[in-house]
Short mmCIF file of C-alpha atoms and ligand atoms in Angstrom, two decimals:
data_model
loop_
_atom_site.label_atom_id
_atom_site.label_comp_id
_atom_site.label_asym_id
_atom_site.label_seq_id
_atom_site.Cartn_x
_atom_site.Cartn_y
_atom_site.Cartn_z
CA MET J 1160 0.07 -0.04 0.13
CA THR J 1161 1.29 3.42 -0.94
CA THR J 1162 0.05 6.79 0.59
CA THR J 1163 -1.53 9.74 -1.19
CA ARG J 1164 -1.65 11.55 2.11
CA GLU J 1165 0.85 14.51 3.31
CA ILE J 1166 2.01 13.97 6.52
CA PRO J 1167 4.43 16.64 7.73
CA PHE J 1168 7.15 15.42 10.32
CA ALA J 1169 5.76 17.99 12.62
CA ARG J 1170 3.43 20.83 12.69
CA PRO J 1171 2.48 23.56 15.22
CA TRP J 1172 -0.88 22.98 16.88
CA ILE J 1173 -2.38 26.41 17.35
CA THR J 1174 -6.29 26.82 18.04
CA ASP J 1175 -8.63 29.50 18.41
CA GLN J 1176 -8.09 29.41 21.90
CA ASP J 1177 -4.26 30.17 21.20
CA ARG J 1178 -5.00 33.00 18.87
CA ASP J 1179 -7.63 34.68 21.31
CA ALA J 1180 -4.99 34.63 23.87
CA VAL J 1181 -2.60 36.47 21.75
CA MET J 1182 -5.12 39.02 20.65
CA GLU J 1183 -5.75 39.97 24.19
CA VAL J 1184 -2.41 40.71 25.07
CA LEU J 1185 -2.55 42.87 21.71
CA ARG J 1186 -5.64 44.60 22.57
CA GLY J 1187 -3.95 45.86 25.90
CA ASN J 1188 -0.94 47.85 26.48
CA ILE J 1189 1.64 45.59 28.21
CA LEU J 1190 3.48 43.68 25.72
CA THR J 1191 6.45 42.53 27.72
CA HIS J 1192 7.44 42.32 31.46
CA GLY J 1193 3.74 41.64 32.29
CA PRO J 1194 1.34 39.48 34.08
CA GLN J 1195 1.32 36.64 31.23
CA ASN J 1196 5.01 36.10 31.61
CA LYS J 1197 4.63 35.75 35.57
CA ALA J 1198 1.54 33.60 35.21
CA PHE J 1199 3.44 31.24 32.80
CA GLU J 1200 6.32 30.86 34.91
CA GLN J 1201 4.09 29.95 37.95
CA GLU J 1202 1.98 27.33 35.59
CA PHE J 1203 5.01 25.86 34.24
CA ALA J 1204 6.46 25.54 37.98
CA GLY J 1205 2.88 23.84 38.93
CA PHE J 1206 3.30 21.46 35.93
CA VAL J 1207 6.90 20.24 36.70
CA ARG J 1208 6.42 20.54 40.55
CA GLY J 1209 5.27 23.24 42.61
CA ASP J 1210 8.45 24.23 44.22
CA ALA J 1211 10.49 24.50 41.02
CA SER J 1212 11.61 28.38 40.27
CA CYS J 1213 10.99 29.00 36.69
CA ALA J 1214 12.44 32.16 34.56
CA ALA J 1215 10.55 32.25 30.87
CA VAL J 1216 13.45 33.54 28.39
CA SER J 1217 13.83 33.87 24.46
CA SER J 1218 14.98 30.42 23.66
CA CYS J 1219 16.23 27.21 25.32
CA MET J 1220 19.74 28.29 24.16
CA ALA J 1221 19.24 31.56 26.19
CA ALA J 1222 18.39 29.27 29.10
CA LEU J 1223 21.34 27.18 28.62
CA HIS J 1224 23.78 30.42 28.46
CA LEU J 1225 22.53 31.86 31.36
CA ALA J 1226 22.62 28.52 33.38
CA TYR J 1227 26.23 28.19 32.53
CA LEU J 1228 26.97 31.92 33.51
CA GLU J 1229 25.21 31.85 36.79
CA LEU J 1230 26.83 28.78 37.72
CA GLY J 1231 30.12 30.56 37.20
CA ILE J 1232 31.60 28.35 34.49
CA GLY J 1233 33.97 29.62 32.22
CA PRO J 1234 37.64 29.72 30.81
CA GLY J 1235 39.56 26.68 31.83
CA ASP J 1236 36.63 24.67 32.82
CA GLU J 1237 35.57 21.55 30.95
CA VAL J 1238 32.04 20.49 30.64
CA LEU J 1239 30.70 16.91 29.41
CA VAL J 1240 28.04 17.36 26.90
CA PRO J 1241 26.83 14.30 24.72
CA ALA J 1242 28.26 14.28 20.90
CA GLN J 1243 24.88 13.40 19.87
CA THR J 1244 22.52 16.56 20.42
CA HIS J 1245 21.57 19.68 18.96
CA VAL J 1246 24.61 22.07 18.69
CA ALA J 1247 22.96 24.55 21.35
CA THR J 1248 23.81 22.14 24.10
CA ALA J 1249 27.60 22.71 23.11
CA HIS J 1250 27.27 26.50 21.95
CA ALA J 1251 26.11 27.23 25.36
CA VAL J 1252 29.50 25.92 27.01
CA GLU J 1253 31.61 27.48 24.24
CA VAL J 1254 30.09 30.97 24.31
CA VAL J 1255 30.84 31.14 28.13
CA GLY J 1256 34.76 30.28 27.30
CA ALA J 1257 34.54 26.67 28.60
CA THR J 1258 35.38 23.58 26.94
CA PRO J 1259 32.86 21.15 25.76
CA VAL J 1260 34.35 17.45 26.09
CA PHE J 1261 31.98 15.22 24.03
CA VAL J 1262 30.76 12.05 25.17
CA ASP J 1263 29.44 8.88 23.03
CA CYS J 1264 25.78 7.89 23.67
CA GLU J 1265 24.28 4.51 23.97
CA LEU J 1266 22.33 2.95 21.10
CA GLN J 1267 19.15 1.80 22.96
CA THR J 1268 18.32 5.47 24.19
CA GLY J 1269 20.60 8.18 22.50
CA ASN J 1270 21.87 9.33 25.89
CA MET J 1271 25.21 9.72 27.25
CA ASP J 1272 27.18 6.61 27.88
CA LEU J 1273 27.84 6.86 31.68
CA ASP J 1274 31.03 4.75 31.62
CA GLN J 1275 32.76 7.04 29.14
CA LEU J 1276 31.54 10.03 30.86
CA GLU J 1277 33.06 8.84 34.07
CA SER J 1278 36.41 8.00 32.06
CA LEU J 1279 36.62 11.47 30.78
CA ILE J 1280 36.33 13.66 34.04
CA THR J 1281 39.40 15.61 34.92
CA PRO J 1282 40.58 17.91 37.35
CA GLN J 1283 39.34 20.95 34.89
CA THR J 1284 35.87 19.10 34.63
CA ARG J 1285 33.23 21.47 36.27
CA ALA J 1286 29.93 20.29 35.21
CA ILE J 1287 27.91 17.73 33.32
CA GLY J 1288 25.64 19.10 30.52
CA LEU J 1289 23.21 16.33 29.58
CA VAL J 1290 20.33 16.20 27.31
CA HIS J 1291 17.32 13.90 27.57
CA PHE J 1292 17.50 12.45 24.13
CA VAL J 1293 14.30 13.23 22.06
CA GLY J 1294 12.40 12.87 25.37
CA ILE J 1295 13.82 9.92 26.62
CA PRO J 1296 15.13 10.32 30.47
CA CYS J 1297 18.58 10.17 31.47
CA ALA J 1298 19.43 7.64 34.08
CA MET J 1299 19.38 10.63 36.60
CA ASP J 1300 20.42 8.45 39.95
CA ALA J 1301 23.47 7.43 38.35
CA ILE J 1302 24.29 10.62 36.99
CA MET J 1303 23.61 12.64 40.37
CA GLU J 1304 26.02 10.04 41.95
CA ILE J 1305 28.64 10.70 39.66
CA ALA J 1306 28.13 14.48 39.92
CA GLN J 1307 28.28 14.43 43.61
CA ALA J 1308 31.35 11.97 43.88
CA HIS J 1309 33.47 14.39 41.69
CA GLY J 1310 31.53 17.82 42.73
CA LEU J 1311 30.40 18.81 39.36
CA LYS J 1312 27.27 20.73 38.55
CA VAL J 1313 24.54 19.43 36.43
CA ILE J 1314 22.74 21.22 33.77
CA GLU J 1315 19.84 19.32 32.16
CA ASP J 1316 19.02 20.26 28.42
CA CYS J 1317 15.38 19.36 28.34
CA ALA J 1318 14.72 20.76 24.99
CA LEU J 1319 12.37 17.73 23.97
CA ALA J 1320 11.57 16.58 27.14
CA VAL J 1321 8.32 18.49 28.26
CA GLY J 1322 6.67 15.72 30.32
CA SER J 1323 9.74 13.43 30.45
CA ARG J 1324 9.89 11.81 34.03
CA TYR J 1325 12.52 9.72 35.77
CA LYS J 1326 10.98 7.72 38.77
CA GLY J 1327 8.02 10.18 38.89
CA THR J 1328 10.32 13.37 38.97
CA HIS J 1329 10.08 15.53 35.89
CA VAL J 1330 13.23 16.27 34.40
CA GLY J 1331 14.86 19.49 34.90
CA MET J 1332 14.44 18.80 38.78
CA PHE J 1333 17.55 16.63 39.47
CA GLY J 1334 20.24 19.05 38.41
CA ASP J 1335 21.17 22.54 39.27
CA VAL J 1336 19.14 23.92 36.37
CA GLY J 1337 16.94 22.56 33.56
CA CYS J 1338 16.21 24.33 30.34
CA PHE J 1339 13.16 23.73 27.98
CA SER J 1340 12.72 24.96 24.44
CA PHE J 1341 9.22 26.28 23.07
CA TYR J 1342 10.31 26.34 19.51
CA PRO J 1343 7.23 25.78 16.85
CA VAL J 1344 7.50 21.91 16.39
CA LYS J 1345 8.33 21.27 20.11
CA HIS J 1346 5.67 19.63 22.49
CA ILE J 1347 4.32 23.22 23.17
CA THR J 1348 5.41 26.27 21.61
CA THR J 1349 5.38 30.31 22.27
CA GLY J 1350 6.78 30.91 18.66
CA ASP J 1351 10.29 31.11 20.00
CA GLY J 1352 11.05 30.70 23.78
CA GLY J 1353 12.24 28.45 26.39
CA MET J 1354 12.28 28.30 30.21
CA LEU J 1355 14.74 27.99 32.96
CA ILE J 1356 13.69 25.82 35.97
CA SER J 1357 15.72 25.22 39.09
CA ARG J 1358 15.67 23.75 42.61
CA HIS J 1359 17.81 26.98 43.61
CA GLN J 1360 15.50 29.80 43.89
CA SER J 1361 18.55 32.36 44.45
CA LEU J 1362 19.88 31.04 40.93
CA THR J 1363 16.58 31.73 38.97
CA GLU J 1364 16.29 35.38 40.80
CA ARG J 1365 19.68 35.82 39.34
CA VAL J 1366 18.71 34.49 36.24
CA ILE J 1367 15.51 36.74 36.10
CA LYS J 1368 17.81 39.93 36.62
CA THR J 1369 20.45 38.85 34.07
CA ARG J 1370 17.96 37.95 31.31
CA GLY J 1371 16.97 41.87 31.58
CA PHE J 1372 20.34 43.70 31.22
CA GLY J 1373 21.26 43.00 34.85
CA VAL J 1374 18.69 45.82 35.86
CA ASP J 1375 18.15 45.84 39.87
CA ARG J 1376 14.49 46.37 39.87
CA THR J 1377 11.20 45.47 38.09
CA PHE J 1378 8.56 48.40 36.86
CA SER J 1379 6.59 47.96 40.30
CA GLU J 1380 9.58 48.13 42.20
CA ARG J 1381 10.85 51.44 40.85
CA GLN J 1382 9.76 54.60 43.18
CA ILE J 1383 10.36 57.06 40.25
CA PRO J 1384 9.28 55.78 36.92
CA GLY J 1385 12.34 55.09 34.52
CA MET J 1386 14.68 55.25 37.70
CA TYR J 1387 17.00 51.99 38.06
CA ASP J 1388 20.50 50.73 38.70
CA VAL J 1389 22.54 48.09 36.85
CA PRO J 1390 24.81 46.27 39.53
CA SER J 1391 25.70 43.39 37.05
CA LEU J 1392 26.06 42.46 33.24
CA GLY J 1393 23.18 41.05 31.48
CA PHE J 1394 21.40 40.37 28.25
CA ASN J 1395 17.81 41.10 26.59
CA TYR J 1396 16.60 37.34 26.96
CA ARG J 1397 13.42 38.26 27.78
CA MET J 1398 10.16 36.31 26.70
CA SER J 1399 7.22 38.73 25.64
CA ASP J 1400 3.80 38.82 27.23
CA ILE J 1401 2.56 37.81 23.73
CA ASN J 1402 4.68 34.55 23.65
CA ALA J 1403 3.77 33.93 27.18
CA ALA J 1404 0.17 34.22 26.64
CA LEU J 1405 0.43 31.44 23.83
CA GLY J 1406 2.55 28.94 26.06
CA ARG J 1407 -0.29 29.22 28.77
CA VAL J 1408 -2.81 28.29 26.70
CA GLN J 1409 -0.30 25.29 24.98
CA LEU J 1410 0.62 24.31 28.65
CA GLY J 1411 -3.19 24.01 29.45
CA ARG J 1412 -3.35 21.26 26.81
CA ILE J 1413 -0.27 19.31 27.60
CA GLY J 1414 -1.95 16.35 29.15
CA GLU J 1415 -3.69 15.75 25.78
CA ILE J 1416 -0.50 16.62 23.64
CA LEU J 1417 1.22 13.87 25.71
CA ASP J 1418 -1.50 11.52 25.66
CA ILE J 1419 -1.80 11.79 21.98
CA ARG J 1420 2.19 11.53 21.34
CA LYS J 1421 2.36 8.21 23.83
CA ARG J 1422 -0.69 6.68 21.79
CA ASN J 1423 0.79 7.47 18.58
CA PHE J 1424 4.24 6.22 19.51
CA ALA J 1425 3.14 2.82 20.55
CA GLN J 1426 0.91 2.24 17.61
CA LEU J 1427 4.12 3.10 15.24
CA LYS J 1428 6.36 1.12 17.32
CA ALA J 1429 4.01 -2.16 17.11
CA LEU J 1430 4.13 -1.56 13.44
CA LEU J 1431 7.95 -1.59 13.04
CA ALA J 1432 8.25 -4.34 15.47
CA ASP J 1433 9.33 -7.24 13.12
CA ILE J 1434 11.35 -5.28 10.25
CA ASP J 1435 14.75 -6.68 10.12
CA ASN J 1436 17.41 -4.28 10.99
CA VAL J 1437 15.33 -1.54 12.32
CA VAL J 1438 16.11 -0.76 15.84
CA VAL J 1439 13.78 1.78 17.79
CA LEU J 1440 15.29 4.15 20.43
CA ASP J 1441 13.12 4.08 23.60
CA SER J 1442 13.22 4.20 27.34
CA PRO J 1443 14.91 1.11 29.00
CA SER J 1444 12.08 0.54 31.62
CA SER J 1445 8.68 2.27 32.75
CA GLU J 1446 10.64 4.28 35.33
CA PHE J 1447 11.82 6.27 32.45
CA VAL J 1448 8.75 8.21 31.12
CA ASN J 1449 9.42 9.38 27.51
CA SER J 1450 7.95 12.63 26.49
CA HIS J 1451 7.71 10.95 22.76
CA TYR J 1452 8.96 13.87 21.04
CA CYS J 1453 9.36 11.65 17.79
CA LEU J 1454 9.93 7.98 16.93
CA SER J 1455 13.77 7.52 16.33
CA VAL J 1456 14.86 4.25 14.43
CA ILE J 1457 18.30 3.23 13.69
CA LEU J 1458 18.96 1.09 10.37
CA ARG J 1459 21.30 -1.54 10.80
CA ASN J 1460 23.37 -3.55 7.94
CA LYS J 1461 22.21 -3.40 4.29
CA LEU J 1462 19.41 -0.88 5.32
CA ALA J 1463 21.78 1.49 6.85
CA GLU J 1464 23.47 2.08 3.52
CA ARG J 1465 19.97 3.23 2.22
CA ARG J 1466 19.17 5.66 4.82
CA ASN J 1467 19.16 8.78 2.28
CA ALA J 1468 17.29 6.98 -0.43
CA ILE J 1469 14.44 5.75 2.20
CA VAL J 1470 14.15 9.06 3.37
CA ALA J 1471 13.76 10.45 -0.17
CA GLU J 1472 11.19 7.75 -1.06
CA LEU J 1473 9.18 8.22 1.97
CA ARG J 1474 9.03 12.10 1.08
CA GLU J 1475 7.86 11.02 -2.73
CA LEU J 1476 5.10 9.10 -0.69
CA GLY J 1477 4.16 12.15 1.39
CA ILE J 1478 5.62 11.08 4.75
CA GLY J 1479 7.95 13.58 6.04
CA THR J 1480 10.68 12.46 8.16
CA SER J 1481 13.60 14.36 10.29
CA ILE J 1482 16.96 13.39 11.44
CA TYR J 1483 17.94 13.93 15.27
CA TYR J 1484 20.61 15.05 14.79
CA PRO J 1485 22.07 15.44 11.44
CA GLN J 1486 25.69 15.18 12.74
CA PRO J 1487 27.50 14.27 15.98
CA VAL J 1488 28.17 17.81 17.21
CA PRO J 1489 32.23 17.24 17.34
CA ARG J 1490 31.83 16.59 13.57
CA MET J 1491 30.45 19.94 12.93
CA THR J 1492 32.85 22.42 11.20
CA TYR J 1493 33.16 24.93 14.07
CA TYR J 1494 33.94 22.07 16.47
CA ARG J 1495 36.00 20.05 14.05
CA LYS J 1496 38.10 22.98 13.38
CA LYS J 1497 38.78 24.16 16.71
CA TYR J 1498 39.31 20.57 18.62
CA GLY J 1499 39.94 18.14 15.92
CA TYR J 1500 37.46 14.97 15.23
CA ASP J 1501 38.54 11.34 16.17
CA GLU J 1502 35.33 9.68 14.85
CA ALA J 1503 36.33 6.25 16.38
CA ARG J 1504 35.50 7.96 19.85
CA TYR J 1505 31.73 8.36 18.87
CA PRO J 1506 30.61 5.21 16.99
CA ASN J 1507 27.00 5.38 18.49
CA ALA J 1508 26.34 9.09 17.95
CA THR J 1509 27.61 8.52 14.39
CA ALA J 1510 25.13 5.63 13.91
CA ILE J 1511 22.38 7.79 15.19
CA SER J 1512 23.44 10.72 12.74
CA ASP J 1513 24.24 8.83 9.64
CA GLN J 1514 22.01 5.80 10.18
CA GLY J 1515 18.98 7.26 11.79
CA ILE J 1516 15.64 8.56 10.75
CA ALA J 1517 13.02 10.31 12.95
CA LEU J 1518 9.46 9.55 12.24
CA PRO J 1519 6.26 11.57 13.02
CA ILE J 1520 4.15 10.89 16.01
CA GLY J 1521 3.05 14.61 16.94
CA PRO J 1522 -0.75 15.55 17.68
CA HIS J 1523 -1.13 16.29 13.90
CA LEU J 1524 -1.26 12.63 12.93
CA THR J 1525 -4.56 10.40 13.47
CA SER J 1526 -4.37 6.83 13.84
CA ASP J 1527 -4.87 6.27 10.14
CA ASP J 1528 -2.10 8.36 9.49
CA ILE J 1529 0.22 6.24 12.02
CA ASP J 1530 -0.97 3.21 10.16
CA ALA J 1531 0.30 5.11 6.68
CA VAL J 1532 3.70 5.91 8.12
CA GLY J 1533 4.22 2.33 9.41
CA THR J 1534 3.03 0.60 6.40
CA THR J 1535 4.68 2.94 4.04
CA PHE J 1536 7.96 2.55 6.12
CA ARG J 1537 7.91 -1.27 6.15
CA GLU J 1538 7.29 -1.25 2.41
CA THR J 1539 10.18 1.24 1.62
CA CYS J 1540 12.52 -0.85 3.84
CA LEU J 1541 11.46 -4.48 2.19
CA ARG J 1542 11.55 -3.02 -1.22
CA GLY J 1543 15.44 -2.81 -0.72
C1 PLP H 2215 18.61 19.01 22.78
C2 PLP H 2215 18.24 20.70 22.31
N1 PLP H 2215 18.76 21.41 22.94
C3 PLP H 2215 18.54 22.76 22.40
C4 PLP H 2215 17.84 23.21 21.28
C5 PLP H 2215 17.75 24.56 21.07
O1 PLP H 2215 16.25 25.24 21.25
P1 PLP H 2215 15.90 26.57 21.19
O2 PLP H 2215 15.76 26.60 19.62
O3 PLP H 2215 14.81 26.92 21.87
O4 PLP H 2215 17.13 27.45 21.56
C6 PLP H 2215 17.13 22.27 20.51
C7 PLP H 2215 16.46 22.33 19.63
O5 PLP H 2215 15.81 21.70 19.19
C8 PLP H 2215 17.37 21.01 21.15
O6 PLP H 2215 17.07 19.95 20.62
#
């Protein structure tokens, strides 16, 4: 069976309620620094865990940058990051002047290989910058044990992990900081945007200053309008109230979004179960609750050689796919030129980049669409 459908890999889910919330902000006079921002932070804290402190920012990259700055990580420091991730994970380390040290991943989950991670710790190592790969949680007990044993900070890149939990706790609440993305095709969107969360209230308070130029007081705290001081450096990494209003309505649908993704993932995984040379990345046990950002497969043996042809055939047949992520970060030109590149160090990250395909499971897919994705994928693989 072939499909005549057009099924994109991802599509933002925008409803009339989302549009109304944005228009409501535009009908008023407060477009940024306003009540929507505060409310979004409080509601996000309620979603992850009531005692989280949250700062809404302009992107996940901004959140990561602020995290490293506020943790005092900089020149001379090394940070362990996965080789298999979005470049933002490593860029955030680079832009504070520290050195990313890349760690290979496991093939079953795409998450960092903890034996290799431990072997790469040096006297210069200051932090672990982990990623919950496509929403599959890392083994946080083991990571926190390593971090404590070596006195390391932990920064959790949760860009694709809204809804991911490890042993019942939402990711982002284990380490010192958690950073989320609200880019259009993520679980929830604010257009562009991000959230920094932390168990340390004082760190979040500093971030809230740094995201707004380092200014020392909010509008409501100013006795004379326009009067403030700037005791520290900062950026403009704020999230506007327009974006925050959209985020609030989206967050209100997160339960439904996660349910649909979970159902779609299970249906598609079952459809792929007995195709030779196709490995599905997933959580190792029910203690690791996946947020089901996408369904990532790794092609093996003969199928691996046909990866790009399979992607092209699927596109012809109306099935959108993606690759998470297109290259191990240390192989990307900037990092390769700066640090050199030894492919042998990252066999699993390389397999995910060069032999992987991410299949769609977002809320824009019906059960019939999932059938079409599964059937078309199977036929394409078997055509050989
Ligand atoms: C793991 C990871 N970290 C960070 C980012 C960057 O997110 P943002 O676009 O919000 O900066 C992404 C984007 O996809 C990502 O996948």
